[in-house]
Amino acid sequence: MKAVAIQAFGRPEGLALIDIPAPTPAEGQVLIANEAIGVGGVDVVIRRGVLATYGFKEGHIPGSEVAGIVTAVGDGVDTSWVGQRVWAFTGVRGGYLEQAIASVEEILPLPANLSPVDAVTLGSSGMVAHFALAHAHFAPGESLLVRGAAGSIGIMTVQLAARAGAGAVAVTTSSAERGDRLRKLGATHVLDRSGEGAEDAPEGYDVIIDIVAGADMPSFFAKLNPNGRMVAVGMVGGQPPADFGMTMMAAFKKSMSFATFSADTVAEADRRAVRTEQFAAASRGELLMVVHEVLPLEEAVLAHQKMDAGEVFGRIVLTP
């Protein structure tokens, strides 16, 4: 079967289409004929080689969420799954291929009116947004800044915060056109990438959800209110400076907090419950999925080029 692997870390051109044997599900696993594959920020970070210390090696097949039809099950798995349309989490590997393996504990049946493309646009991003807000102890009436709001996690964070009764939802983005689209999803203030550019924006924020990190992350501590909380959920802009915490120490009297958030720290049952609720909400039209483009699997290089260029609003989806 066809798969896309990282043959050389760094630029998107290090991705290559390869042939590998079709997998067989082991005990507790299912085999899925993929119909949609989500292209996530973590795929880009892994491909760039930023996470090399985590053991990723050349030949790694990226991709963490897929949707399609279960075609086979391993020992101990109910055979009634065969033929069902499902969304699946594959971890941080094994998504960019024609047939994926997933643990039966990490699959969910799709509502009849939720497409595979929409499922991989919502499945991980909506769950991360939900628990990132919870990790920040975000409360109704508080002000929120979403840094890097044009990606799928940012878009879902905006929607969830607006639904939860945020006092203000500010976003950083790269253009007025993107700002207008984010306003339609619940944003109240549109800022440039430095966090400036809106005269009516709050002077400070109770919570910042940061998907970018990178060299400019420390400057955003100045935008936190006293007792404000910043939670980093990604680093598509690269690692922050090694001494970024000194900015917080310089404003010691503001009692600010900084935390990272990874969904790996959330119990599987809790992730499943949130995804189930969000899939149902999406099927009712209460959550909107924003798909930037659907590309064939063999154009994974192009998908990553678009991600690196900052062209993507929402999620790119690959199809076998």
mmCIF file with all atom_site columns, C-alpha atoms in Angstrom, residues 82-201:
data_model
loop_
_atom_site.group_PDB
_atom_site.id
_atom_site.type_symbol
_atom_site.label_atom_id
_atom_site.label_alt_id
_atom_site.label_comp_id
_atom_site.label_asym_id
_atom_site.label_entity_id
_atom_site.label_seq_id
_atom_site.pdbx_PDB_ins_code
_atom_site.Cartn_x
_atom_site.Cartn_y
_atom_site.Cartn_z
_atom_site.occupancy
_atom_site.B_iso_or_equiv
_atom_site.pdbx_formal_charge
_atom_site.auth_seq_id
_atom_site.auth_comp_id
_atom_site.auth_asym_id
_atom_site.auth_atom_id
_atom_site.pdbx_PDB_model_num
ATOM 1   C CA . VAL A 1 82  ? -16.221 -4.202 10.737 1.00 0.00 ? 82  VAL A CA 1
ATOM 2   C CA . GLY A 1 83  ? -17.948 -1.998 8.162  1.00 0.00 ? 83  GLY A CA 1
ATOM 3   C CA . GLN A 1 84  ? -18.450 0.930  10.539 1.00 0.00 ? 84  GLN A CA 1
ATOM 4   C CA . ARG A 1 85  ? -17.374 4.492  9.701  1.00 0.00 ? 85  ARG A CA 1
ATOM 5   C CA . VAL A 1 86  ? -15.009 5.675  12.409 1.00 0.00 ? 86  VAL A CA 1
ATOM 6   C CA . TRP A 1 87  ? -12.602 8.404  13.447 1.00 0.00 ? 87  TRP A CA 1
ATOM 7   C CA . ALA A 1 88  ? -9.335  7.147  14.915 1.00 0.00 ? 88  ALA A CA 1
ATOM 8   C CA . PHE A 1 89  ? -6.328  8.490  16.790 1.00 0.00 ? 89  PHE A CA 1
ATOM 9   C CA . THR A 1 90  ? -3.116  6.790  15.681 1.00 0.00 ? 90  THR A CA 1
ATOM 10  C CA . GLY A 1 91  ? -0.751  8.492  18.119 1.00 0.00 ? 91  GLY A CA 1
ATOM 11  C CA . VAL A 1 92  ? 2.034   10.524 16.514 1.00 0.00 ? 92  VAL A CA 1
ATOM 12  C CA . ARG A 1 93  ? 2.751   8.018  13.764 1.00 0.00 ? 93  ARG A CA 1
ATOM 13  C CA . GLY A 1 94  ? 0.999   5.932  11.157 1.00 0.00 ? 94  GLY A CA 1
ATOM 14  C CA . GLY A 1 95  ? -1.636  8.216  9.642  1.00 0.00 ? 95  GLY A CA 1
ATOM 15  C CA . TYR A 1 96  ? -0.273  9.158  6.202  1.00 0.00 ? 96  TYR A CA 1
ATOM 16  C CA . LEU A 1 97  ? -1.129  5.889  4.479  1.00 0.00 ? 97  LEU A CA 1
ATOM 17  C CA . GLU A 1 98  ? -3.951  4.043  2.761  1.00 0.00 ? 98  GLU A CA 1
ATOM 18  C CA . GLN A 1 99  ? -4.743  1.708  5.664  1.00 0.00 ? 99  GLN A CA 1
ATOM 19  C CA . ALA A 1 100 ? -4.171  2.606  9.307  1.00 0.00 ? 100 ALA A CA 1
ATOM 20  C CA . ILE A 1 101 ? -3.952  0.644  12.525 1.00 0.00 ? 101 ILE A CA 1
ATOM 21  C CA . ALA A 1 102 ? -5.529  2.012  15.703 1.00 0.00 ? 102 ALA A CA 1
ATOM 22  C CA . SER A 1 103 ? -6.358  0.742  19.156 1.00 0.00 ? 103 SER A CA 1
ATOM 23  C CA . VAL A 1 104 ? -10.048 -0.005 19.520 1.00 0.00 ? 104 VAL A CA 1
ATOM 24  C CA . GLU A 1 105 ? -9.971  2.283  22.567 1.00 0.00 ? 105 GLU A CA 1
ATOM 25  C CA . GLU A 1 106 ? -8.987  5.189  20.303 1.00 0.00 ? 106 GLU A CA 1
ATOM 26  C CA . ILE A 1 107 ? -11.766 4.974  17.726 1.00 0.00 ? 107 ILE A CA 1
ATOM 27  C CA . LEU A 1 108 ? -15.197 6.565  17.653 1.00 0.00 ? 108 LEU A CA 1
ATOM 28  C CA . PRO A 1 109 ? -18.165 5.887  15.365 1.00 0.00 ? 109 PRO A CA 1
ATOM 29  C CA . LEU A 1 110 ? -19.048 8.832  13.148 1.00 0.00 ? 110 LEU A CA 1
ATOM 30  C CA . PRO A 1 111 ? -22.527 10.400 13.257 1.00 0.00 ? 111 PRO A CA 1
ATOM 31  C CA . ALA A 1 112 ? -24.339 9.732  9.980  1.00 0.00 ? 112 ALA A CA 1
ATOM 32  C CA . ASN A 1 113 ? -24.084 13.346 8.814  1.00 0.00 ? 113 ASN A CA 1
ATOM 33  C CA . LEU A 1 114 ? -20.442 13.968 9.805  1.00 0.00 ? 114 LEU A CA 1
ATOM 34  C CA . SER A 1 115 ? -18.059 13.439 6.911  1.00 0.00 ? 115 SER A CA 1
ATOM 35  C CA . PRO A 1 116 ? -14.621 11.836 7.302  1.00 0.00 ? 116 PRO A CA 1
ATOM 36  C CA . VAL A 1 117 ? -13.025 15.144 6.244  1.00 0.00 ? 117 VAL A CA 1
ATOM 37  C CA . ASP A 1 118 ? -14.898 17.067 8.939  1.00 0.00 ? 118 ASP A CA 1
ATOM 38  C CA . ALA A 1 119 ? -14.120 14.368 11.502 1.00 0.00 ? 119 ALA A CA 1
ATOM 39  C CA . VAL A 1 120 ? -10.337 14.712 11.107 1.00 0.00 ? 120 VAL A CA 1
ATOM 40  C CA . THR A 1 121 ? -10.693 18.489 11.173 1.00 0.00 ? 121 THR A CA 1
ATOM 41  C CA . LEU A 1 122 ? -12.443 18.373 14.552 1.00 0.00 ? 122 LEU A CA 1
ATOM 42  C CA . GLY A 1 123 ? -11.328 15.160 16.275 1.00 0.00 ? 123 GLY A CA 1
ATOM 43  C CA . SER A 1 124 ? -8.046  16.271 17.821 1.00 0.00 ? 124 SER A CA 1
ATOM 44  C CA . SER A 1 125 ? -8.245  20.057 17.523 1.00 0.00 ? 125 SER A CA 1
ATOM 45  C CA . GLY A 1 126 ? -11.572 20.356 19.325 1.00 0.00 ? 126 GLY A CA 1
ATOM 46  C CA . MET A 1 127 ? -10.470 18.082 22.142 1.00 0.00 ? 127 MET A CA 1
ATOM 47  C CA . VAL A 1 128 ? -7.164  19.941 22.617 1.00 0.00 ? 128 VAL A CA 1
ATOM 48  C CA . ALA A 1 129 ? -8.950  23.296 22.610 1.00 0.00 ? 129 ALA A CA 1
ATOM 49  C CA . HIS A 1 130 ? -11.420 22.072 25.229 1.00 0.00 ? 130 HIS A CA 1
ATOM 50  C CA . PHE A 1 131 ? -8.811  20.766 27.639 1.00 0.00 ? 131 PHE A CA 1
ATOM 51  C CA . ALA A 1 132 ? -6.414  23.662 27.044 1.00 0.00 ? 132 ALA A CA 1
ATOM 52  C CA . LEU A 1 133 ? -9.123  26.083 28.212 1.00 0.00 ? 133 LEU A CA 1
ATOM 53  C CA . ALA A 1 134 ? -9.793  23.834 31.194 1.00 0.00 ? 134 ALA A CA 1
ATOM 54  C CA . HIS A 1 135 ? -6.056  23.672 31.953 1.00 0.00 ? 135 HIS A CA 1
ATOM 55  C CA . ALA A 1 136 ? -6.026  27.488 32.017 1.00 0.00 ? 136 ALA A CA 1
ATOM 56  C CA . HIS A 1 137 ? -9.039  27.509 34.391 1.00 0.00 ? 137 HIS A CA 1
ATOM 57  C CA . PHE A 1 138 ? -10.840 29.715 31.878 1.00 0.00 ? 138 PHE A CA 1
ATOM 58  C CA . ALA A 1 139 ? -14.157 31.000 33.257 1.00 0.00 ? 139 ALA A CA 1
ATOM 59  C CA . PRO A 1 140 ? -17.187 32.754 31.685 1.00 0.00 ? 140 PRO A CA 1
ATOM 60  C CA . GLY A 1 141 ? -16.722 36.503 31.476 1.00 0.00 ? 141 GLY A CA 1
ATOM 61  C CA . GLU A 1 142 ? -12.921 36.317 31.299 1.00 0.00 ? 142 GLU A CA 1
ATOM 62  C CA . SER A 1 143 ? -10.913 37.765 28.424 1.00 0.00 ? 143 SER A CA 1
ATOM 63  C CA . LEU A 1 144 ? -8.976  35.436 26.144 1.00 0.00 ? 144 LEU A CA 1
ATOM 64  C CA . LEU A 1 145 ? -6.235  35.877 23.562 1.00 0.00 ? 145 LEU A CA 1
ATOM 65  C CA . VAL A 1 146 ? -5.625  33.054 21.077 1.00 0.00 ? 146 VAL A CA 1
ATOM 66  C CA . ARG A 1 147 ? -2.160  33.344 19.580 1.00 0.00 ? 147 ARG A CA 1
ATOM 67  C CA . GLY A 1 148 ? -2.036  31.665 16.180 1.00 0.00 ? 148 GLY A CA 1
ATOM 68  C CA . ALA A 1 149 ? -5.789  31.437 15.743 1.00 0.00 ? 149 ALA A CA 1
ATOM 69  C CA . ALA A 1 150 ? -5.906  30.543 12.037 1.00 0.00 ? 150 ALA A CA 1
ATOM 70  C CA . GLY A 1 151 ? -5.060  26.876 12.563 1.00 0.00 ? 151 GLY A CA 1
ATOM 71  C CA . SER A 1 152 ? -7.542  24.182 13.473 1.00 0.00 ? 152 SER A CA 1
ATOM 72  C CA . ILE A 1 153 ? -6.783  24.306 17.222 1.00 0.00 ? 153 ILE A CA 1
ATOM 73  C CA . GLY A 1 154 ? -7.048  28.084 17.277 1.00 0.00 ? 154 GLY A CA 1
ATOM 74  C CA . ILE A 1 155 ? -10.313 28.075 15.355 1.00 0.00 ? 155 ILE A CA 1
ATOM 75  C CA . MET A 1 156 ? -11.841 25.582 17.762 1.00 0.00 ? 156 MET A CA 1
ATOM 76  C CA . THR A 1 157 ? -10.542 27.511 20.796 1.00 0.00 ? 157 THR A CA 1
ATOM 77  C CA . VAL A 1 158 ? -12.255 30.660 19.510 1.00 0.00 ? 158 VAL A CA 1
ATOM 78  C CA . GLN A 1 159 ? -15.551 28.846 19.023 1.00 0.00 ? 159 GLN A CA 1
ATOM 79  C CA . LEU A 1 160 ? -15.483 27.064 22.376 1.00 0.00 ? 160 LEU A CA 1
ATOM 80  C CA . ALA A 1 161 ? -14.550 30.217 24.306 1.00 0.00 ? 161 ALA A CA 1
ATOM 81  C CA . ALA A 1 162 ? -17.310 32.196 22.616 1.00 0.00 ? 162 ALA A CA 1
ATOM 82  C CA . ARG A 1 163 ? -19.826 29.451 23.402 1.00 0.00 ? 163 ARG A CA 1
ATOM 83  C CA . ALA A 1 164 ? -18.633 29.444 27.019 1.00 0.00 ? 164 ALA A CA 1
ATOM 84  C CA . GLY A 1 165 ? -19.427 33.147 27.481 1.00 0.00 ? 165 GLY A CA 1
ATOM 85  C CA . ALA A 1 166 ? -16.014 34.774 27.180 1.00 0.00 ? 166 ALA A CA 1
ATOM 86  C CA . GLY A 1 167 ? -15.934 38.486 27.943 1.00 0.00 ? 167 GLY A CA 1
ATOM 87  C CA . ALA A 1 168 ? -13.639 39.027 24.961 1.00 0.00 ? 168 ALA A CA 1
ATOM 88  C CA . VAL A 1 169 ? -11.968 36.717 22.443 1.00 0.00 ? 169 VAL A CA 1
ATOM 89  C CA . ALA A 1 170 ? -8.982  38.365 20.792 1.00 0.00 ? 170 ALA A CA 1
ATOM 90  C CA . VAL A 1 171 ? -6.961  36.621 18.082 1.00 0.00 ? 171 VAL A CA 1
ATOM 91  C CA . THR A 1 172 ? -3.614  37.121 16.406 1.00 0.00 ? 172 THR A CA 1
ATOM 92  C CA . THR A 1 173 ? -3.535  36.461 12.703 1.00 0.00 ? 173 THR A CA 1
ATOM 93  C CA . SER A 1 174 ? -1.741  37.543 9.558  1.00 0.00 ? 174 SER A CA 1
ATOM 94  C CA . SER A 1 175 ? -4.398  39.375 7.538  1.00 0.00 ? 175 SER A CA 1
ATOM 95  C CA . ALA A 1 176 ? -7.639  41.329 7.731  1.00 0.00 ? 176 ALA A CA 1
ATOM 96  C CA . GLU A 1 177 ? -9.345  38.663 5.628  1.00 0.00 ? 177 GLU A CA 1
ATOM 97  C CA . ARG A 1 178 ? -8.474  35.985 8.160  1.00 0.00 ? 178 ARG A CA 1
ATOM 98  C CA . GLY A 1 179 ? -9.557  38.308 10.939 1.00 0.00 ? 179 GLY A CA 1
ATOM 99  C CA . ASP A 1 180 ? -12.978 38.716 9.327  1.00 0.00 ? 180 ASP A CA 1
ATOM 100 C CA . ARG A 1 181 ? -13.365 34.942 9.107  1.00 0.00 ? 181 ARG A CA 1
ATOM 101 C CA . LEU A 1 182 ? -12.399 34.552 12.761 1.00 0.00 ? 182 LEU A CA 1
ATOM 102 C CA . ARG A 1 183 ? -14.933 37.198 13.782 1.00 0.00 ? 183 ARG A CA 1
ATOM 103 C CA . LYS A 1 184 ? -17.644 35.088 12.156 1.00 0.00 ? 184 LYS A CA 1
ATOM 104 C CA . LEU A 1 185 ? -16.513 32.200 14.356 1.00 0.00 ? 185 LEU A CA 1
ATOM 105 C CA . GLY A 1 186 ? -16.675 34.201 17.596 1.00 0.00 ? 186 GLY A CA 1
ATOM 106 C CA . ALA A 1 187 ? -13.616 36.481 17.776 1.00 0.00 ? 187 ALA A CA 1
ATOM 107 C CA . THR A 1 188 ? -14.302 39.977 19.121 1.00 0.00 ? 188 THR A CA 1
ATOM 108 C CA . HIS A 1 189 ? -10.921 41.613 18.466 1.00 0.00 ? 189 HIS A CA 1
ATOM 109 C CA . VAL A 1 190 ? -8.390  41.006 15.692 1.00 0.00 ? 190 VAL A CA 1
ATOM 110 C CA . LEU A 1 191 ? -4.696  41.685 16.306 1.00 0.00 ? 191 LEU A CA 1
ATOM 111 C CA . ASP A 1 192 ? -1.594  41.323 14.166 1.00 0.00 ? 192 ASP A CA 1
ATOM 112 C CA . ARG A 1 193 ? 0.987   38.654 14.875 1.00 0.00 ? 193 ARG A CA 1
ATOM 113 C CA . SER A 1 194 ? 2.709   40.827 17.467 1.00 0.00 ? 194 SER A CA 1
ATOM 114 C CA . GLY A 1 195 ? -0.547  41.204 19.401 1.00 0.00 ? 195 GLY A CA 1
ATOM 115 C CA . GLU A 1 196 ? -1.117  44.827 18.356 1.00 0.00 ? 196 GLU A CA 1
ATOM 116 C CA . GLY A 1 197 ? -3.307  46.638 15.866 1.00 0.00 ? 197 GLY A CA 1
ATOM 117 C CA . ALA A 1 198 ? -6.747  46.885 17.488 1.00 0.00 ? 198 ALA A CA 1
ATOM 118 C CA . GLU A 1 199 ? -7.459  50.128 19.343 1.00 0.00 ? 199 GLU A CA 1
ATOM 119 C CA . ASP A 1 200 ? -10.527 48.706 21.064 1.00 0.00 ? 200 ASP A CA 1
ATOM 120 C CA . ALA A 1 201 ? -8.799  45.532 22.276 1.00 0.00 ? 201 ALA A CA 1
#
